[in-house]
Amino acid sequence: MENNKKKVILTGDRPTGRLHIGHYFGSLKTRVSLQDEYEQYIEIADVQALTDNFNNPQKVRENVKELVLDYLSVGIDPNKTTIFVQSMIKEIAELTVFYSNLVTVSRLERNPTVKTEIKQKKELFGEDGTLVTYGFLGYPVSQAADITCFNANLVPVGEDQLPLIEQTREIVRKFNNIYGETLVEPEVMLGKVPRLKGLDGNTKMGKSLGNAIYLSDSDEEITKKVMKAVTDKNKIRKDDKADPEKCMVAYYHNIFSEDEKKCIFEECRAGKRGCVACKKQLAKNICNYLRPIKEKRKYYEKNPQIVDEILKQGTKKASIKAKETMKLVKKAMKIDYFE
Ligand code: TRP
């Protein structure tokens, strides 16, 4: 297939930390498998990261490279996928301004993802309304600009992102209605495991929750974390019968122990399996699974100039595409005065 006939994918991540296995099964794996079939863009969303971390720019900067390393290590191929930095594409910022007229403040406040995040902020810092900045409340608008800037057809993300993509679709419909058919309305694609639970049983795996296994964790770190995973509380002695449904170790065996899981669950139910041995087996399987990923990461860590070049070239390529979209948008909005 000709490159220009391929459908377009856009996804992105905030550079606020390394990626974990939740990201891997929620989105990264899908991105790797689709990069042949689609024209794929992956955005390092530094501008979006700053909406939450405007007072910590160093953290954002450091994590840009970490993200590129994570992408390359899981098998994102820079010859097939364009990796770029959001802040370097000024058309995204321009589009954000144009789209901000098409969204009401109350609609943003009702966005379920934004709502949850505001609630979390209030729990952490008290009822201080000043924490909700204009930029933070508006980040779904900026995300709509990310996606539409590349006329993306498909956005593979985890479940938590659904309300943001819905918001994008609304903006696209409104834009096309007012200014004429210009933008593509994107579809969501959920990973096989839309949301991976944390080692502690929390429904979300996250940095701040301390319940995540990172793609770059050492074998020792992985083992230590797995040994602390939550198991069925009713199982006290090694030969007590237990319910794998109530055990996070079993939950992860489901993913990492394809060949052994049937036997593992039977033994667990029959009280023939101690938790310590069970955890060790899981840790070993996770370590084996992540080994090739970490080896690839090591190669790129040793060759930082290659990583820099990939990001630079990707950003250049993304910029060309963004300019094409901007031309159409400005024409539709009747603000294409002169070149
Ligand atoms: N909001 C996403 C997250 O927090 C990151 C992101 C930014 C994104 N722009 C995007 C995801 C565009 C998909 C499409 O992980």
Coordinates of C-alpha atoms and ligand atoms in Angstrom, one line a residue:
M1 CA 0.0 0.0 0.0
E2 CA 1.2 3.5 -0.8
N3 CA 2.1 5.5 2.3
N4 CA -0.3 8.3 1.6
K5 CA -3.2 5.9 1.4
K6 CA -2.7 4.5 4.8
K7 CA -5.0 5.5 7.6
V8 CA -3.5 7.6 10.4
I9 CA -3.0 6.8 14.0
L10 CA -2.1 9.3 16.7
T11 CA -1.4 8.6 20.3
G12 CA 0.7 10.2 23.0
D13 CA 2.0 10.1 26.5
R14 CA 2.8 12.7 29.0
P15 CA 6.5 12.8 29.8
T16 CA 6.1 12.6 33.6
G17 CA 7.6 9.2 34.3
R18 CA 8.7 5.9 32.8
L19 CA 6.1 3.6 31.3
H20 CA 4.8 0.5 33.1
I21 CA 3.2 -2.8 32.1
G22 CA -0.2 -1.2 32.3
H23 CA 0.8 1.2 29.4
Y24 CA 2.2 -1.8 27.6
F25 CA -0.9 -3.9 27.6
G26 CA -3.2 -0.9 27.4
S27 CA -1.7 0.8 24.4
L28 CA 2.0 0.2 23.5
K29 CA 1.5 -3.4 22.3
T30 CA -1.3 -2.2 20.0
R31 CA 0.9 0.6 18.6
V32 CA 3.6 -1.9 17.8
S33 CA 1.3 -4.2 16.0
L34 CA -0.4 -1.5 14.0
Q35 CA 2.7 0.4 12.8
D36 CA 3.0 -1.6 9.5
E37 CA -0.6 -1.1 8.5
Y38 CA -1.0 2.6 9.5
E39 CA 0.8 5.8 9.2
Q40 CA 1.5 6.2 12.9
Y41 CA 2.4 9.3 15.0
I42 CA 3.4 9.1 18.7
E43 CA 3.4 12.4 20.5
I44 CA 5.4 13.1 23.6
A45 CA 2.9 15.4 25.2
D46 CA 5.2 17.9 27.0
V47 CA 2.7 20.8 26.8
Q48 CA 0.0 18.6 28.3
A49 CA 2.4 17.5 31.0
L50 CA 3.1 21.1 31.9
T51 CA -0.6 21.8 32.5
D52 CA -0.1 19.7 35.7
N53 CA 3.6 20.3 36.2
F54 CA 4.2 23.9 35.1
N55 CA 6.2 24.4 38.3
N56 CA 8.4 21.4 37.6
P57 CA 9.8 21.8 34.1
Q58 CA 12.9 19.8 34.9
K59 CA 10.8 16.7 35.5
V60 CA 9.1 17.1 32.2
R61 CA 12.3 17.6 30.3
E62 CA 14.1 14.6 31.8
N63 CA 11.2 12.3 31.0
V64 CA 11.0 13.2 27.3
K65 CA 14.1 11.0 26.6
E66 CA 12.8 8.3 28.9
L67 CA 9.6 8.0 26.8
V68 CA 11.5 7.7 23.6
L69 CA 13.6 4.9 25.2
D70 CA 10.5 3.1 26.3
Y71 CA 9.0 3.3 22.8
L72 CA 12.0 2.0 21.1
S73 CA 12.6 -0.7 23.6
V74 CA 9.1 -2.2 23.1
G75 CA 9.6 -2.3 19.4
I76 CA 8.3 1.0 18.0
D77 CA 10.3 1.3 14.8
P78 CA 11.2 4.8 13.9
N79 CA 11.2 3.9 10.2
K80 CA 7.5 3.1 10.5
T81 CA 6.3 5.4 13.3
T82 CA 6.9 9.1 13.7
I83 CA 7.9 10.1 17.3
F84 CA 7.7 13.8 18.0
V85 CA 7.6 16.4 20.7
Q86 CA 4.4 18.3 21.1
S87 CA 5.8 21.7 22.0
M88 CA 7.9 21.8 18.8
I89 CA 4.7 21.7 16.7
K90 CA 3.3 25.2 17.0
E91 CA 0.3 24.4 14.9
I92 CA -1.0 22.3 17.8
A93 CA -1.0 25.4 20.0
E94 CA -2.7 27.4 17.3
L95 CA -5.4 24.8 16.8
T96 CA -6.0 24.8 20.6
V97 CA -6.8 28.5 20.5
F98 CA -9.2 28.0 17.6
Y99 CA -11.0 25.0 19.2
S100 CA -11.4 26.8 22.5
N101 CA -14.3 28.7 21.0
L102 CA -16.1 25.5 20.3
V103 CA -16.2 24.1 23.9
T104 CA -18.1 25.5 26.9
V105 CA -16.4 25.7 30.3
S106 CA -19.2 23.6 31.8
R107 CA -18.7 20.9 29.2
L108 CA -15.0 20.7 30.2
E109 CA -16.0 20.6 33.9
R110 CA -18.3 17.7 33.1
N111 CA -15.7 15.7 31.3
P112 CA -15.4 12.5 33.5
T113 CA -11.6 12.3 33.2
V114 CA -11.1 16.0 34.1
K115 CA -13.7 15.6 36.9
T116 CA -11.8 12.7 38.5
E117 CA -8.6 14.6 38.2
I118 CA -10.0 17.7 39.9
K119 CA -11.4 15.5 42.7
Q120 CA -8.0 13.9 43.2
K121 CA -6.4 17.3 43.3
K122 CA -8.8 18.4 46.0
E123 CA -8.2 15.3 48.0
L124 CA -4.5 15.9 47.9
F125 CA -4.4 19.7 48.3
G126 CA -7.8 20.6 49.9
E127 CA -10.6 22.6 48.4
D128 CA -8.4 25.1 46.8
G129 CA -10.1 26.2 43.5
T130 CA -6.9 28.0 42.4
L131 CA -5.4 24.6 41.6
V132 CA -7.6 24.3 38.6
T133 CA -5.9 26.5 36.1
Y134 CA -7.3 27.6 32.8
G135 CA -4.7 25.5 31.1
F136 CA -5.5 22.4 33.1
L137 CA -9.3 22.7 32.5
G138 CA -8.6 23.2 28.8
Y139 CA -6.2 20.2 28.2
P140 CA -8.9 18.1 26.5
V141 CA -9.1 20.9 23.9
S142 CA -5.4 20.8 23.4
Q143 CA -5.6 17.0 23.1
A144 CA -8.2 17.5 20.4
A145 CA -5.7 19.6 18.6
D146 CA -3.0 16.9 19.0
I147 CA -5.3 14.3 17.3
T148 CA -6.8 16.4 14.6
C149 CA -3.5 18.2 13.6
F150 CA -2.6 14.9 12.0
N151 CA -6.1 14.1 10.8
A152 CA -5.9 10.8 12.8
N153 CA -8.5 8.2 12.0
L154 CA -7.7 6.0 15.0
V155 CA -6.5 6.6 18.6
P156 CA -5.3 3.5 20.5
V157 CA -5.5 4.3 24.2
G158 CA -6.4 2.9 27.6
E159 CA -9.9 3.2 29.0
D160 CA -9.3 6.3 31.1
Q161 CA -8.8 8.3 27.9
L162 CA -12.3 7.6 26.4
P163 CA -13.9 10.9 27.6
L164 CA -11.1 12.8 26.1
I165 CA -11.5 11.2 22.7
E166 CA -15.3 11.8 22.9
Q167 CA -14.5 15.5 23.6
T168 CA -12.3 15.5 20.5
R169 CA -15.1 14.0 18.4
E170 CA -17.5 16.7 19.6
I171 CA -15.1 19.4 18.7
V172 CA -14.6 17.9 15.2
R173 CA -18.3 17.7 14.6
K174 CA -18.8 21.3 15.7
F175 CA -15.9 22.5 13.6
N176 CA -17.1 20.7 10.5
N177 CA -20.6 22.0 11.0
I178 CA -19.6 25.6 11.3
Y179 CA -16.7 25.9 8.9
G180 CA -17.4 23.0 6.5
E181 CA -16.1 19.4 6.3
T182 CA -12.4 19.7 7.1
L183 CA -11.4 17.5 10.1
V184 CA -11.5 13.7 10.5
E185 CA -13.6 12.4 13.3
P186 CA -11.3 9.9 15.1
E187 CA -12.3 6.5 16.5
V188 CA -11.0 4.9 19.7
M189 CA -9.2 1.6 19.8
L190 CA -9.0 -0.1 23.2
G191 CA -6.2 -2.5 24.0
K192 CA -6.9 -6.1 24.9
V193 CA -6.5 -5.2 28.5
P194 CA -8.0 -1.7 28.6
R195 CA -6.9 -1.2 32.2
L196 CA -4.4 -3.3 34.1
K197 CA -4.9 -3.4 37.9
G198 CA -2.1 -2.5 40.3
L199 CA -0.2 -5.1 42.4
D200 CA -2.2 -3.9 45.4
G201 CA -5.5 -4.6 43.7
N202 CA -6.2 -1.0 42.9
T203 CA -8.1 -0.6 39.7
K204 CA -5.5 1.6 38.3
M205 CA -1.8 1.0 38.0
G206 CA 0.0 4.3 38.5
K207 CA 3.2 6.1 39.5
S208 CA 1.8 7.9 42.4
L209 CA 0.1 4.8 43.7
G210 CA 3.4 2.9 43.9
N211 CA 1.8 -0.3 42.6
A212 CA 3.3 -0.5 39.1
I213 CA 6.0 -2.6 37.4
Y214 CA 8.0 -0.5 35.0
L215 CA 9.2 -1.7 31.6
S216 CA 12.7 -0.7 32.8
D217 CA 12.6 -2.2 36.3
S218 CA 15.5 -4.6 37.2
D219 CA 14.8 -8.3 37.9
E220 CA 15.4 -7.5 41.6
E221 CA 12.9 -4.6 41.6
I222 CA 10.3 -6.8 39.8
T223 CA 10.7 -9.7 42.3
K224 CA 10.6 -7.4 45.3
K225 CA 7.3 -5.9 44.0
V226 CA 5.7 -9.2 43.2
M227 CA 6.5 -10.6 46.6
K228 CA 4.4 -7.8 48.1
A229 CA 1.4 -8.3 45.8
V230 CA -2.0 -8.7 47.4
T231 CA -3.3 -12.3 47.7
D232 CA -6.5 -13.9 49.0
K233 CA -6.7 -12.7 52.6
N234 CA -8.4 -16.0 53.7
K235 CA -5.3 -18.0 52.8
I236 CA -3.1 -18.0 55.9
R237 CA -1.2 -21.3 55.7
K238 CA 0.6 -22.7 52.7
D239 CA -1.9 -25.5 52.2
D240 CA -5.1 -23.4 52.7
K241 CA -7.4 -23.4 49.7
A242 CA -7.7 -20.0 48.1
D243 CA -9.7 -18.2 45.4
P244 CA -7.5 -17.0 42.5
E245 CA -10.2 -14.4 41.8
K246 CA -9.2 -12.6 44.9
C247 CA -5.5 -12.7 44.2
M248 CA -3.4 -10.2 42.3
V249 CA -0.7 -12.8 41.7
A250 CA -3.2 -15.0 39.9
Y251 CA -4.4 -11.9 38.0
Y252 CA -0.9 -11.4 36.6
H253 CA -0.4 -15.1 36.0
N254 CA -3.3 -14.8 33.7
I255 CA -1.3 -12.4 31.6
F256 CA 2.3 -13.7 32.0
S257 CA 1.9 -17.4 32.5
E258 CA -0.1 -18.5 29.5
D259 CA 1.0 -22.2 29.5
E260 CA 1.0 -22.7 33.2
K261 CA -2.0 -20.7 34.4
K262 CA -4.6 -23.5 34.2
C263 CA -2.6 -25.7 36.5
I264 CA -1.7 -22.8 38.8
F265 CA -5.3 -21.9 39.4
E266 CA -6.3 -25.5 40.0
E267 CA -3.5 -26.0 42.5
C268 CA -4.4 -22.7 44.2
R269 CA -8.1 -23.7 44.6
A270 CA -7.1 -27.2 45.9
G271 CA -4.6 -25.8 48.5
K272 CA -1.7 -27.4 46.8
R273 CA 0.3 -24.3 46.1
G274 CA 2.0 -21.9 48.5
C275 CA 1.9 -18.2 47.8
V276 CA 5.6 -17.7 48.1
A277 CA 6.4 -20.2 45.4
C278 CA 3.6 -18.9 43.3
K279 CA 4.9 -15.3 43.5
K280 CA 8.4 -16.5 42.6
Q281 CA 7.2 -18.2 39.6
L282 CA 5.3 -15.1 38.5
A283 CA 8.3 -12.8 39.1
K284 CA 10.4 -15.1 37.0
N285 CA 7.8 -15.1 34.1
I286 CA 7.5 -11.3 34.2
C287 CA 11.3 -10.9 34.2
N288 CA 11.6 -13.2 31.2
Y289 CA 8.9 -11.4 29.4
L290 CA 10.5 -8.0 29.9
R291 CA 14.1 -9.2 29.3
P292 CA 14.2 -8.5 25.5
I293 CA 12.6 -5.1 26.1
K294 CA 15.3 -4.2 28.6
E295 CA 18.0 -5.4 26.3
K296 CA 16.8 -3.1 23.5
R297 CA 16.6 -0.2 26.0
K298 CA 20.2 -0.8 27.0
Y299 CA 21.3 -0.5 23.4
Y300 CA 19.7 2.9 23.0
E301 CA 20.8 4.1 26.4
K302 CA 24.4 3.5 25.2
N303 CA 23.7 5.3 22.0
P304 CA 22.0 8.6 23.0
Q305 CA 22.9 10.3 19.8
I306 CA 20.7 7.8 17.9
V307 CA 17.8 8.6 20.2
D308 CA 18.2 12.3 19.8
E309 CA 18.3 12.0 16.0
I310 CA 15.1 9.8 16.0
L311 CA 13.2 12.5 17.9
K312 CA 14.6 15.3 15.8
Q313 CA 13.7 13.7 12.5
G314 CA 10.3 12.6 13.8
T315 CA 9.5 16.1 14.9
K316 CA 10.5 17.5 11.5
K317 CA 8.2 15.0 9.7
A318 CA 5.3 15.7 12.1
S319 CA 5.8 19.4 11.5
I320 CA 5.3 19.0 7.7
K321 CA 2.0 17.1 8.3
A322 CA 0.8 19.7 10.8
K323 CA 1.4 22.5 8.4
E324 CA -0.8 20.8 5.7
T325 CA -3.7 20.5 8.2
M326 CA -3.2 24.1 9.3
K327 CA -3.6 25.3 5.8
L328 CA -7.0 23.6 5.4
V329 CA -8.2 24.8 8.8
K330 CA -7.3 28.4 8.2
K331 CA -8.9 28.3 4.8
A332 CA -12.1 26.8 6.3
M333 CA -12.1 29.5 9.0
K334 CA -11.5 32.3 6.5
I335 CA -8.3 33.4 8.2
D336 CA -6.0 32.5 5.3
Y337 CA -5.1 36.1 4.5
F338 CA -1.7 35.7 2.9
E339 CA 1.3 33.4 3.0
Ligands
TRP1 N1 -3.8 12.3 27.8 C1 -2.9 11.3 27.5 C2 -2.4 10.6 28.8 O1 -2.5 11.3 29.9 C3 -1.7 11.7 26.7 C4 -2.1 12.3 25.4 C5 -1.8 13.6 24.9 C6 -2.7 11.6 24.3 N2 -2.3 13.8 23.7 C7 -2.8 12.6 23.3 C8 -3.3 10.4 24.1 C9 -3.5 12.3 22.1 C10 -3.9 10.1 22.9 C11 -4.0 11.1 21.9 O2 -1.9 9.6 28.8

